[in-house]
Amino acid sequence: MKRYLYLWHRWLGIGLCLFMALWFFSGVVMLYVGYPKLTPREHLSHLPVLSLQDCCVDLSVALAAADPQRAPASIRLSTVAGEPRYLFSYPGRSNVAVDARTGQRVNFSDRDWALAAARQYDPLAAAVYRGPVQEDLWSHSRALDADRPLQRVQLADADGTLLYISGQTGAVVRDARALERGWNLVGAWLHWLYPLRGIGVDGWWSNLLIYLSLTATLMAVLGAVIGVLRWRISKPYRSGSRSPYRGFARWHHIGGLLFGVLAITWIFSGLMSMNPWRIFSSSTPLDTAAYQSGPLQAQAFPISAARALSRFADEGLVARELEWRLVGGEGYLIGHDGGGRTRVLSMVDGQVHNRLPREVLERAAQAVLPQGRMHSELLDSYDFYYYARAEQSMLGHLEKRLPVLRVRFDDPQQTWLHLDLYTGEMLGVLDQPKRVSRWLFALLHSWDWLPLLQRRPVWDIWMIVFSVGGLILSVSGVVLGWRRLRK
């Protein structure tokens, strides 16, 4: 039986240790340089102050021009290529832009519109049009699907920024600085095996990652078992050592004993990040659309955009973007300034508030499960299931403000909702499968544990030291595998 353990570990290692070495190396890079994305703060900081001179058509006109048959999932008023535009998103469909002055639907597909959008992003930098693209190295994210095809513009700024502009609305949807692009070639692009994208195996990419990770986990477990069996605790080998190996084999053996368990957890948790076979998907998801208590329609928002901007200015908020939101059937206009601050204009009383009343969010949440028992709590500090991450991390761009309202239901999945008091947005849905994913992926893979996250650089030292240990283990395995193949 031992012989088969050795054989399985050896031949799996010959095929997989190179992948593990790449994963450990690129994982260290990803600690500090994430895959390019346009964060909400970057987006707002590059927008001009909303100017509604000779503007705007009524929201009902814009809705009819966008799609008279369907209600949108979101409505924003922003500045695109120097002009005020209503921006609409629809589930499973392309985004839509409507000229806020004329009420006509606008399609952005040419070079001039892309360059105008780039000038708005950075008026001082020269811009060079790089042409359209459906998907490339820095635009694999599914979050961009509603904006494809994308237009690319290269800026001659200090950061060498490459902009991706929506082919549907003309808005800048991604920026990729030269430093990000360079490090990502040995970071996220390598870690997620993106070199395999775009060469005819895209449909297999997800399964390939899943089964590579699964096989690598099995290989690492076999290695840990063999490492323990070959280590002599009471009686050393004839050489005086407790390990029978020399050279790279000795490095591999001792490295496995020191770092093998953590290597197993990292490879396994990487597998969990892919949600293999949808094990973390909810079997009976809640109807979270009921939180709005109706579609986004103009009747719920009697106050005009121009009046809303004036009200926000009176309260000290210079808005760069407006967002229409429905919470429990009541309309609210959210004003965003360039620093990420928000104010809420209620359609009920016409007053501007710093945040929505707690009872409004609780009533809206109860509509999600009308017959179920609900318990809510106000979180004034981060905990294991609600916390902020560094901006470069995978989900670090998502705003996690405090306080936040957590609502718990007594449904079979024991679902939790996190509701943003500042905008009324439903920030996340956590049921039992997703909380298990929080343990098996976020905790084990990136050590999202507050005692470490809140004590930098302790977290950094922990991650780097053990990543280097895993890299030594993997590289020594690559050398041993190469030697075996040469024989």
CSV table of C-alpha atoms in Angstrom, one decimal:
chain,number,residue,atom,x,y,z
A,1,MET,CA,0.0,0.0,0.0
A,2,LYS,CA,2.9,2.4,0.8
A,3,ARG,CA,4.3,1.8,-2.6
A,4,TYR,CA,1.1,3.0,-4.3
A,5,LEU,CA,1.1,6.1,-2.0
A,6,TYR,CA,4.6,7.0,-3.2
A,7,LEU,CA,3.7,6.3,-6.8
A,8,TRP,CA,0.6,8.4,-6.8
A,9,HIS,CA,2.2,11.3,-5.0
A,10,ARG,CA,5.3,11.2,-7.3
A,11,TRP,CA,3.4,11.2,-10.6
A,12,LEU,CA,0.7,13.6,-9.5
A,13,GLY,CA,3.5,15.9,-8.3
A,14,ILE,CA,5.4,15.7,-11.6
A,15,GLY,CA,2.2,17.0,-13.3
A,16,LEU,CA,1.1,19.5,-10.7
A,17,CYS,CA,4.0,20.9,-8.7
A,18,LEU,CA,4.7,23.5,-11.4
A,19,PHE,CA,1.1,24.8,-11.1
A,20,MET,CA,1.4,24.9,-7.3
A,21,ALA,CA,4.6,26.9,-7.6
A,22,LEU,CA,2.9,29.4,-9.9
A,23,TRP,CA,-0.1,29.6,-7.5
A,24,PHE,CA,2.1,30.4,-4.5
A,25,PHE,CA,4.3,32.9,-6.3
A,26,SER,CA,1.4,34.7,-8.0
A,27,GLY,CA,-0.6,34.6,-4.7
A,28,VAL,CA,2.1,36.8,-3.0
A,29,VAL,CA,1.9,39.3,-5.9
A,30,MET,CA,-1.9,39.4,-5.5
A,31,LEU,CA,-1.6,40.4,-1.8
A,32,TYR,CA,-0.5,43.9,-3.0
A,33,VAL,CA,-1.6,44.2,-6.7
A,34,GLY,CA,-5.1,43.1,-7.6
A,35,TYR,CA,-6.7,42.5,-11.0
A,36,PRO,CA,-7.5,45.9,-12.7
A,37,LYS,CA,-10.8,47.3,-11.8
A,38,LEU,CA,-12.5,50.7,-11.6
A,39,THR,CA,-13.5,51.1,-8.0
A,40,PRO,CA,-16.5,53.3,-7.0
A,41,ARG,CA,-14.2,55.9,-5.5
A,42,GLU,CA,-12.1,56.1,-8.7
A,43,HIS,CA,-15.3,56.3,-10.8
A,44,LEU,CA,-16.7,59.2,-8.7
A,45,SER,CA,-13.4,61.0,-8.4
A,46,HIS,CA,-13.1,61.3,-12.2
A,47,LEU,CA,-16.6,62.6,-12.8
A,48,PRO,CA,-17.3,66.3,-13.1
A,49,VAL,CA,-19.9,68.0,-10.9
A,50,LEU,CA,-23.3,67.3,-12.3
A,51,SER,CA,-24.4,70.3,-14.3
A,52,LEU,CA,-28.1,70.3,-15.3
A,53,GLN,CA,-28.2,73.5,-17.3
A,54,ASP,CA,-31.0,73.1,-19.9
A,55,CYS,CA,-31.6,69.7,-18.5
A,56,CYS,CA,-33.3,67.3,-17.8
A,57,VAL,CA,-36.1,65.4,-19.4
A,58,ASP,CA,-38.5,63.8,-17.0
A,59,LEU,CA,-37.5,60.3,-15.8
A,60,SER,CA,-40.6,58.8,-17.4
A,61,VAL,CA,-39.4,60.0,-20.8
A,62,ALA,CA,-36.0,58.5,-20.3
A,63,LEU,CA,-37.5,55.2,-19.1
A,64,ALA,CA,-39.7,55.0,-22.2
A,65,ALA,CA,-36.7,55.7,-24.5
A,66,ALA,CA,-34.5,53.1,-22.8
A,67,ASP,CA,-37.1,50.2,-22.8
A,68,PRO,CA,-40.8,50.8,-22.5
A,69,GLN,CA,-41.5,47.1,-21.8
A,70,ARG,CA,-39.1,46.4,-18.9
A,71,ALA,CA,-38.3,48.1,-15.6
A,72,PRO,CA,-34.6,48.6,-15.0
A,73,ALA,CA,-32.6,47.1,-12.2
A,74,SER,CA,-30.8,50.4,-11.6
A,75,ILE,CA,-31.1,54.1,-12.6
A,76,ARG,CA,-28.3,56.6,-12.4
A,77,LEU,CA,-27.8,60.2,-13.7
A,78,SER,CA,-24.2,60.8,-14.5
A,79,THR,CA,-21.9,62.7,-16.9
A,80,VAL,CA,-20.7,60.7,-19.9
A,81,ALA,CA,-18.2,62.2,-22.4
A,82,GLY,CA,-19.1,65.6,-21.0
A,83,GLU,CA,-22.8,65.2,-21.4
A,84,PRO,CA,-25.5,64.4,-18.8
A,85,ARG,CA,-26.9,60.9,-19.3
A,86,TYR,CA,-29.4,58.6,-17.7
A,87,LEU,CA,-27.8,55.2,-17.3
A,88,PHE,CA,-30.0,52.1,-17.0
A,89,SER,CA,-29.1,48.5,-16.2
A,90,TYR,CA,-31.3,45.5,-16.9
A,91,PRO,CA,-30.9,41.9,-15.6
A,92,GLY,CA,-29.1,39.7,-18.2
A,93,ARG,CA,-29.2,42.5,-20.9
A,94,SER,CA,-26.9,45.3,-22.1
A,95,ASN,CA,-26.8,48.6,-20.3
A,96,VAL,CA,-28.6,51.6,-21.9
A,97,ALA,CA,-27.8,55.3,-22.0
A,98,VAL,CA,-30.4,58.1,-22.7
A,99,ASP,CA,-29.4,61.7,-23.4
A,100,ALA,CA,-30.7,63.6,-20.4
A,101,ARG,CA,-31.3,66.7,-22.5
A,102,THR,CA,-33.2,65.3,-25.5
A,103,GLY,CA,-34.6,62.1,-24.1
A,104,GLN,CA,-33.2,60.1,-27.0
A,105,ARG,CA,-31.5,56.7,-26.6
A,106,VAL,CA,-27.8,57.0,-27.3
A,107,ASN,CA,-25.4,54.3,-28.7
A,108,PHE,CA,-21.7,54.8,-28.2
A,109,SER,CA,-19.6,52.8,-30.7
A,110,ASP,CA,-17.2,55.1,-32.4
A,111,ARG,CA,-13.7,56.6,-31.8
A,112,ASP,CA,-14.8,60.1,-31.1
A,113,TRP,CA,-17.1,59.2,-28.2
A,114,ALA,CA,-14.4,57.0,-26.7
A,115,LEU,CA,-11.9,59.8,-26.8
A,116,ALA,CA,-14.4,62.2,-25.3
A,117,ALA,CA,-15.0,59.8,-22.4
A,118,ALA,CA,-11.2,59.6,-21.9
A,119,ARG,CA,-10.9,63.4,-21.9
A,120,GLN,CA,-13.5,63.5,-19.2
A,121,TYR,CA,-11.6,60.9,-17.1
A,122,ASP,CA,-8.3,62.9,-17.4
A,123,PRO,CA,-8.5,66.3,-19.2
A,124,LEU,CA,-4.7,66.9,-19.1
A,125,ALA,CA,-3.5,63.6,-20.6
A,126,ALA,CA,-3.2,63.0,-24.3
A,127,ALA,CA,-5.3,60.0,-25.4
A,128,VAL,CA,-4.7,57.4,-28.2
A,129,TYR,CA,-7.6,55.3,-29.5
A,130,ARG,CA,-6.7,51.6,-29.4
A,131,GLY,CA,-9.9,50.2,-31.0
A,132,PRO,CA,-12.7,47.9,-29.9
A,133,VAL,CA,-12.4,44.6,-28.1
A,134,GLN,CA,-14.9,42.0,-26.9
A,135,GLU,CA,-12.6,40.6,-24.2
A,136,ASP,CA,-8.9,40.8,-23.6
A,137,LEU,CA,-6.3,40.2,-20.8
A,138,TRP,CA,-7.6,42.9,-18.5
A,139,SER,CA,-11.4,42.6,-19.2
A,140,HIS,CA,-12.2,39.0,-18.4
A,141,SER,CA,-14.6,40.0,-15.6
A,142,ARG,CA,-18.2,38.9,-16.1
A,143,ALA,CA,-19.2,42.2,-14.5
A,144,LEU,CA,-18.4,43.9,-17.8
A,145,ASP,CA,-20.6,41.7,-19.9
A,146,ALA,CA,-23.5,44.3,-20.0
A,147,ASP,CA,-21.0,46.9,-21.5
A,148,ARG,CA,-19.4,44.8,-24.2
A,149,PRO,CA,-18.0,45.4,-26.8
A,150,LEU,CA,-15.5,47.7,-25.1
A,151,GLN,CA,-13.6,50.6,-26.5
A,152,ARG,CA,-9.9,51.0,-25.5
A,153,VAL,CA,-8.1,54.3,-25.0
A,154,GLN,CA,-4.5,54.6,-23.9
A,155,LEU,CA,-3.7,57.7,-21.8
A,156,ALA,CA,-0.3,59.4,-21.9
A,157,ASP,CA,-0.4,60.1,-18.1
A,158,ALA,CA,2.2,59.3,-15.5
A,159,ASP,CA,0.5,55.9,-14.7
A,160,GLY,CA,0.2,54.7,-18.4
A,161,THR,CA,-3.5,54.2,-17.8
A,162,LEU,CA,-5.4,52.0,-20.3
A,163,LEU,CA,-9.1,52.8,-20.2
A,164,TYR,CA,-12.0,50.5,-21.1
A,165,ILE,CA,-15.1,52.3,-22.2
A,166,SER,CA,-18.6,50.8,-22.5
A,167,GLY,CA,-19.7,50.2,-26.1
A,168,GLN,CA,-23.3,50.5,-24.8
A,169,THR,CA,-23.2,53.7,-22.7
A,170,GLY,CA,-19.9,55.4,-23.4
A,171,ALA,CA,-18.9,55.4,-19.7
A,172,VAL,CA,-15.5,54.5,-18.5
A,173,VAL,CA,-15.9,51.0,-16.9
A,174,ARG,CA,-12.3,50.0,-16.2
A,175,ASP,CA,-8.9,51.5,-15.8
A,176,ALA,CA,-5.7,49.5,-15.9
A,177,ARG,CA,-2.5,51.3,-15.0
A,178,ALA,CA,0.8,50.1,-16.5
A,179,LEU,CA,2.1,49.0,-13.1
A,180,GLU,CA,-1.1,46.9,-12.5
A,181,ARG,CA,-0.8,45.3,-16.0
A,182,GLY,CA,2.8,44.5,-15.5
A,183,TRP,CA,2.5,42.9,-12.1
A,184,ASN,CA,-0.7,41.1,-13.1
A,185,LEU,CA,1.2,39.1,-15.7
A,186,VAL,CA,2.8,37.3,-12.8
A,187,GLY,CA,-0.2,37.9,-10.4
A,188,ALA,CA,-3.9,37.4,-10.9
A,189,TRP,CA,-3.6,36.7,-14.6
A,190,LEU,CA,-1.2,33.8,-13.8
A,191,HIS,CA,-3.0,32.7,-10.6
A,192,TRP,CA,-6.4,32.3,-12.3
A,193,LEU,CA,-4.8,30.6,-15.4
A,194,TYR,CA,-6.0,33.4,-17.7
A,195,PRO,CA,-3.4,32.5,-20.3
A,196,LEU,CA,-5.9,29.7,-21.1
A,197,ARG,CA,-8.6,32.2,-21.9
A,198,GLY,CA,-9.1,33.2,-25.5
A,199,ILE,CA,-7.4,30.1,-27.0
A,200,GLY,CA,-10.5,28.0,-27.6
A,201,VAL,CA,-10.8,26.4,-24.1
A,202,ASP,CA,-12.9,29.1,-22.4
A,203,GLY,CA,-15.8,26.7,-21.9
A,204,TRP,CA,-13.5,24.4,-20.0
A,205,TRP,CA,-11.6,27.0,-18.0
A,206,SER,CA,-13.7,26.8,-14.8
A,207,ASN,CA,-13.7,23.0,-14.8
A,208,LEU,CA,-10.0,22.9,-15.5
A,209,LEU,CA,-9.3,25.0,-12.4
A,210,ILE,CA,-11.6,22.9,-10.3
A,211,TYR,CA,-10.1,19.6,-11.3
A,212,LEU,CA,-6.5,20.8,-11.1
A,213,SER,CA,-7.2,22.1,-7.6
A,214,LEU,CA,-8.9,18.9,-6.6
A,215,THR,CA,-6.1,16.8,-7.9
A,216,ALA,CA,-3.5,19.0,-6.3
A,217,THR,CA,-5.2,18.7,-3.0
A,218,LEU,CA,-5.2,14.9,-3.2
A,219,MET,CA,-1.5,15.1,-4.1
A,220,ALA,CA,-0.7,17.3,-1.1
A,221,VAL,CA,-2.6,15.1,1.3
A,222,LEU,CA,-0.7,12.0,0.0
A,223,GLY,CA,2.6,13.9,0.4
A,224,ALA,CA,1.7,14.8,4.0
A,225,VAL,CA,1.0,11.2,4.8
A,226,ILE,CA,4.2,10.0,3.3
A,227,GLY,CA,6.2,12.8,5.0
A,228,VAL,CA,5.0,11.6,8.4
A,229,LEU,CA,5.6,7.9,7.6
A,230,ARG,CA,9.2,8.7,6.5
A,231,TRP,CA,10.1,10.8,9.5
A,232,ARG,CA,11.7,8.8,12.3
A,233,ILE,CA,11.0,10.3,15.7
A,234,SER,CA,12.6,7.8,18.1
A,235,LYS,CA,15.3,6.1,16.0
A,236,PRO,CA,17.3,8.1,13.4
A,237,TYR,CA,18.4,6.7,10.1
A,238,ARG,CA,21.9,5.3,9.7
A,239,SER,CA,23.1,8.7,8.6
A,240,GLY,CA,22.0,10.2,11.9
A,241,SER,CA,19.2,12.2,10.3
A,242,ARG,CA,15.5,11.6,10.9
A,243,SER,CA,14.8,12.1,7.2
A,244,PRO,CA,16.1,9.5,4.7
A,245,TYR,CA,16.5,12.0,1.9
A,246,ARG,CA,19.3,14.4,0.8
A,247,GLY,CA,19.5,17.5,-1.3
A,248,PHE,CA,16.3,18.7,-2.8
A,249,ALA,CA,14.5,15.6,-1.6
A,250,ARG,CA,15.4,16.6,2.0
A,251,TRP,CA,14.2,20.2,1.4
A,252,HIS,CA,10.9,18.7,0.0
A,253,HIS,CA,10.5,16.3,2.9
A,254,ILE,CA,11.1,18.9,5.7
A,255,GLY,CA,9.3,21.6,3.8
A,256,GLY,CA,6.3,19.3,3.6
A,257,LEU,CA,6.3,18.6,7.3
A,258,LEU,CA,6.6,22.3,8.1
A,259,PHE,CA,4.2,23.8,5.5
A,260,GLY,CA,2.3,20.8,4.2
A,261,VAL,CA,-0.9,21.3,6.2
A,262,LEU,CA,-1.1,25.0,5.2
A,263,ALA,CA,-0.4,24.1,1.6
A,264,ILE,CA,-3.3,21.6,1.7
A,265,THR,CA,-5.6,24.3,3.1
A,266,TRP,CA,-4.6,26.8,0.5
A,267,ILE,CA,-5.1,24.5,-2.4
A,268,PHE,CA,-8.3,23.2,-1.0
A,269,SER,CA,-9.7,26.7,-0.3
A,270,GLY,CA,-8.7,27.8,-3.8
A,271,LEU,CA,-10.9,24.9,-5.0
A,272,MET,CA,-13.7,26.2,-2.8
A,273,SER,CA,-13.4,29.7,-4.4
A,274,MET,CA,-14.7,28.2,-7.6
A,275,ASN,CA,-17.9,27.1,-6.0
A,276,PRO,CA,-17.4,23.6,-7.4
A,277,TRP,CA,-20.6,21.7,-8.5
A,278,ARG,CA,-22.5,24.8,-7.0
A,279,ILE,CA,-22.2,23.4,-3.5
A,280,PHE,CA,-22.5,26.9,-2.0
A,281,SER,CA,-25.5,27.9,-4.1
A,282,SER,CA,-28.8,28.3,-2.3
A,283,SER,CA,-31.3,25.6,-2.9
A,284,THR,CA,-34.3,27.9,-2.1
A,285,PRO,CA,-33.1,31.5,-2.5
A,286,LEU,CA,-35.3,34.2,-1.0
A,287,ASP,CA,-37.2,36.6,-3.3
A,288,THR,CA,-34.9,39.6,-2.6
A,289,ALA,CA,-36.7,41.6,-5.3
A,290,ALA,CA,-39.5,42.1,-2.8
A,291,TYR,CA,-37.2,44.3,-0.8
A,292,GLN,CA,-38.0,47.1,-3.4
A,293,SER,CA,-41.7,46.2,-3.2
A,294,GLY,CA,-42.2,47.1,-6.9
A,295,PRO,CA,-40.4,48.0,-10.1
A,296,LEU,CA,-38.4,51.2,-10.6
A,297,GLN,CA,-41.0,53.6,-12.1
A,298,ALA,CA,-41.2,57.3,-12.5
A,299,GLN,CA,-44.3,57.6,-10.4
A,300,ALA,CA,-42.3,56.8,-7.2
A,301,PHE,CA,-40.0,59.8,-7.8
A,302,PRO,CA,-42.0,63.0,-8.1
A,303,ILE,CA,-39.0,65.3,-7.3
A,304,SER,CA,-37.0,66.2,-10.4
A,305,ALA,CA,-33.2,65.7,-10.7
A,306,ALA,CA,-32.6,69.5,-10.9
A,307,ARG,CA,-34.6,70.0,-7.6
A,308,ALA,CA,-32.7,67.1,-6.0
A,309,LEU,CA,-29.3,68.7,-6.9
A,310,SER,CA,-30.4,72.0,-5.4
A,311,ARG,CA,-31.6,70.2,-2.2
A,312,PHE,CA,-28.3,68.3,-1.9
A,313,ALA,CA,-26.3,71.5,-2.4
A,314,ASP,CA,-28.2,73.2,0.3
A,315,GLU,CA,-27.1,70.4,2.6
A,316,GLY,CA,-23.4,70.7,1.6
A,317,LEU,CA,-23.2,67.9,-0.9
A,318,VAL,CA,-21.9,68.7,-4.3
A,319,ALA,CA,-23.3,65.7,-6.3
A,320,ARG,CA,-21.4,64.1,-9.1
A,321,GLU,CA,-23.9,61.3,-9.6
A,322,LEU,CA,-27.6,60.7,-8.7
A,323,GLU,CA,-29.0,57.2,-8.1
A,324,TRP,CA,-32.7,56.3,-7.9
A,325,ARG,CA,-33.6,53.7,-5.4
A,326,LEU,CA,-36.8,52.0,-4.2
A,327,VAL,CA,-36.9,50.7,-0.6
A,328,GLY,CA,-40.1,49.1,0.6
A,329,GLY,CA,-42.1,50.8,-2.1
A,330,GLU,CA,-40.8,54.3,-1.1
A,331,GLY,CA,-38.6,56.3,-3.5
A,332,TYR,CA,-35.2,57.8,-2.6
A,333,LEU,CA,-32.7,59.8,-4.5
A,334,ILE,CA,-29.1,59.1,-3.5
A,335,GLY,CA,-26.5,61.8,-4.1
A,336,HIS,CA,-22.8,60.9,-4.5
A,337,ASP,CA,-20.0,63.4,-4.3
A,338,GLY,CA,-16.4,63.0,-5.5
A,339,GLY,CA,-15.1,61.7,-2.2
A,340,GLY,CA,-17.7,58.9,-1.8
A,341,ARG,CA,-20.0,60.7,0.6
A,342,THR,CA,-23.7,60.3,0.1
A,343,ARG,CA,-26.9,62.0,1.1
A,344,VAL,CA,-30.5,60.6,0.8
A,345,LEU,CA,-33.4,62.7,-0.5
A,346,SER,CA,-36.7,61.1,0.5
A,347,MET,CA,-39.7,61.2,-1.9
A,348,VAL,CA,-42.0,60.9,1.2
A,349,ASP,CA,-41.1,64.0,3.1
A,350,GLY,CA,-38.8,65.8,0.6
A,351,GLN,CA,-36.1,66.1,3.2
A,352,VAL,CA,-32.4,65.3,2.9
A,353,HIS,CA,-31.0,62.8,5.4
A,354,ASN,CA,-27.6,61.5,6.2
A,355,ARG,CA,-29.0,57.9,6.1
A,356,LEU,CA,-32.2,56.1,6.0
A,357,PRO,CA,-34.2,55.3,9.2
A,358,ARG,CA,-33.7,51.9,10.5
A,359,GLU,CA,-37.4,51.1,10.6
A,360,VAL,CA,-37.7,51.8,6.8
A,361,LEU,CA,-35.1,49.2,6.1
A,362,GLU,CA,-36.7,46.7,8.5
A,363,ARG,CA,-40.1,47.1,6.9
A,364,ALA,CA,-38.6,46.5,3.4
A,365,ALA,CA,-36.6,43.5,4.7
A,366,GLN,CA,-39.7,41.9,6.2
A,367,ALA,CA,-41.4,42.0,2.8
A,368,VAL,CA,-38.7,39.5,1.6
A,369,LEU,CA,-40.2,36.9,4.0
A,370,PRO,CA,-43.6,38.2,5.1
A,371,GLN,CA,-44.6,35.1,7.1
A,372,GLY,CA,-41.2,34.5,8.7
A,373,ARG,CA,-39.8,35.8,12.0
A,374,MET,CA,-37.1,38.4,11.6
A,375,HIS,CA,-34.4,39.7,14.0
A,376,SER,CA,-32.3,42.8,13.3
A,377,GLU,CA,-29.2,44.3,14.8
A,378,LEU,CA,-27.1,47.4,14.2
A,379,LEU,CA,-23.4,46.6,13.8
A,380,ASP,CA,-21.1,49.4,14.9
A,381,SER,CA,-18.0,47.4,14.3
A,382,TYR,CA,-16.8,44.7,11.9
A,383,ASP,CA,-17.2,41.0,12.7
A,384,PHE,CA,-16.4,37.7,11.1
A,385,TYR,CA,-19.1,38.0,8.4
A,386,TYR,CA,-19.1,41.8,7.7
A,387,TYR,CA,-15.7,43.4,7.3
A,388,ALA,CA,-13.6,45.5,4.9
A,389,ARG,CA,-10.6,44.4,2.9
A,390,ALA,CA,-7.8,46.3,1.2
A,391,GLU,CA,-8.8,47.8,-2.1
A,392,GLN,CA,-6.6,45.6,-4.2
A,393,SER,CA,-8.2,42.4,-2.9
A,394,MET,CA,-10.8,40.6,-4.9
A,395,LEU,CA,-13.8,42.3,-3.2
A,396,GLY,CA,-12.0,45.1,-1.5
A,397,HIS,CA,-13.5,47.7,-3.8
A,398,LEU,CA,-17.0,47.1,-2.3
A,399,GLU,CA,-18.0,49.7,0.2
A,400,LYS,CA,-18.4,48.3,3.8
A,401,ARG,CA,-19.5,51.3,5.9
A,402,LEU,CA,-20.5,51.3,9.5
A,403,PRO,CA,-23.0,51.2,11.0
A,404,VAL,CA,-24.8,48.5,9.0
A,405,LEU,CA,-28.1,46.8,9.6
A,406,ARG,CA,-28.0,43.0,9.8
A,407,VAL,CA,-31.4,41.2,9.4
A,408,ARG,CA,-31.7,37.5,10.3
A,409,PHE,CA,-34.6,35.3,9.1
A,410,ASP,CA,-35.8,32.0,10.5
A,411,ASP,CA,-36.2,30.4,7.1
A,412,PRO,CA,-34.7,26.9,6.4
A,413,GLN,CA,-31.4,28.5,5.1
A,414,GLN,CA,-31.2,30.9,8.1
A,415,THR,CA,-30.6,33.8,5.8
A,416,TRP,CA,-29.0,37.1,6.8
A,417,LEU,CA,-29.2,40.4,4.9
A,418,HIS,CA,-26.8,43.3,5.3
A,419,LEU,CA,-28.4,46.6,4.5
A,420,ASP,CA,-26.6,49.9,3.9
A,421,LEU,CA,-28.2,52.7,6.0
A,422,TYR,CA,-26.5,55.3,3.8
A,423,THR,CA,-28.0,54.3,0.5
A,424,GLY,CA,-30.6,51.6,1.3
A,425,GLU,CA,-28.7,49.1,-0.8
A,426,MET,CA,-28.8,45.4,0.0
A,427,LEU,CA,-25.1,44.8,0.4
A,428,GLY,CA,-25.2,41.0,0.6
A,429,VAL,CA,-27.3,37.9,1.2
A,430,LEU,CA,-25.7,35.3,3.6
A,431,ASP,CA,-27.4,32.0,4.0
A,432,GLN,CA,-25.9,28.8,5.4
A,433,PRO,CA,-24.1,27.7,2.2
A,434,LYS,CA,-22.5,31.1,1.8
A,435,ARG,CA,-21.5,31.2,5.5
A,436,VAL,CA,-19.8,27.8,5.0
A,437,SER,CA,-18.0,29.3,1.9
A,438,ARG,CA,-16.9,32.2,4.2
A,439,TRP,CA,-15.1,29.6,6.3
A,440,LEU,CA,-13.8,27.3,3.6
A,441,PHE,CA,-12.7,30.0,1.2
A,442,ALA,CA,-12.2,33.5,2.6
A,443,LEU,CA,-10.8,32.3,6.0
A,444,LEU,CA,-8.5,29.5,4.8
A,445,HIS,CA,-7.4,31.1,1.5
A,446,SER,CA,-6.7,34.8,2.4
A,447,TRP,CA,-6.9,34.5,6.2
A,448,ASP,CA,-9.7,37.0,6.5
A,449,TRP,CA,-9.6,36.9,10.3
A,450,LEU,CA,-10.0,40.2,12.1
A,451,PRO,CA,-7.2,39.7,14.7
A,452,LEU,CA,-4.8,39.4,11.7
A,453,LEU,CA,-6.4,41.9,9.3
A,454,GLN,CA,-6.5,44.6,11.9
A,455,ARG,CA,-2.9,44.0,12.9
A,456,ARG,CA,-0.9,44.8,9.8
A,457,PRO,CA,1.9,43.9,9.2
A,458,VAL,CA,1.3,40.7,11.2
A,459,TRP,CA,-1.1,39.5,8.5
A,460,ASP,CA,1.5,40.3,5.8
A,461,ILE,CA,4.3,38.4,7.6
A,462,TRP,CA,2.0,35.4,8.1
A,463,MET,CA,0.9,35.3,4.5
A,464,ILE,CA,4.4,35.9,3.0
A,465,VAL,CA,6.3,33.4,5.3
A,466,PHE,CA,3.9,30.6,4.6
A,467,SER,CA,3.6,31.4,0.9
A,468,VAL,CA,7.4,31.2,0.7
A,469,GLY,CA,7.3,27.9,2.5
A,470,GLY,CA,4.7,26.6,0.0
A,471,LEU,CA,6.9,27.9,-2.8
A,472,ILE,CA,9.9,26.0,-1.5
A,473,LEU,CA,7.9,22.9,-1.2
A,474,SER,CA,6.6,23.3,-4.8
A,475,VAL,CA,9.8,24.2,-6.4
A,476,SER,CA,11.7,21.4,-4.8
A,477,GLY,CA,8.9,19.1,-6.1
A,478,VAL,CA,9.4,20.5,-9.6
A,479,VAL,CA,13.2,19.8,-9.4
A,480,LEU,CA,12.5,16.2,-8.2
A,481,GLY,CA,10.0,15.7,-10.9
A,482,TRP,CA,12.3,16.9,-13.6
A,483,ARG,CA,15.1,14.6,-12.4
A,484,ARG,CA,12.7,11.7,-12.5
A,485,LEU,CA,11.6,12.5,-16.0
A,486,ARG,CA,15.2,12.8,-17.2
A,487,LYS,CA,15.9,9.3,-15.9
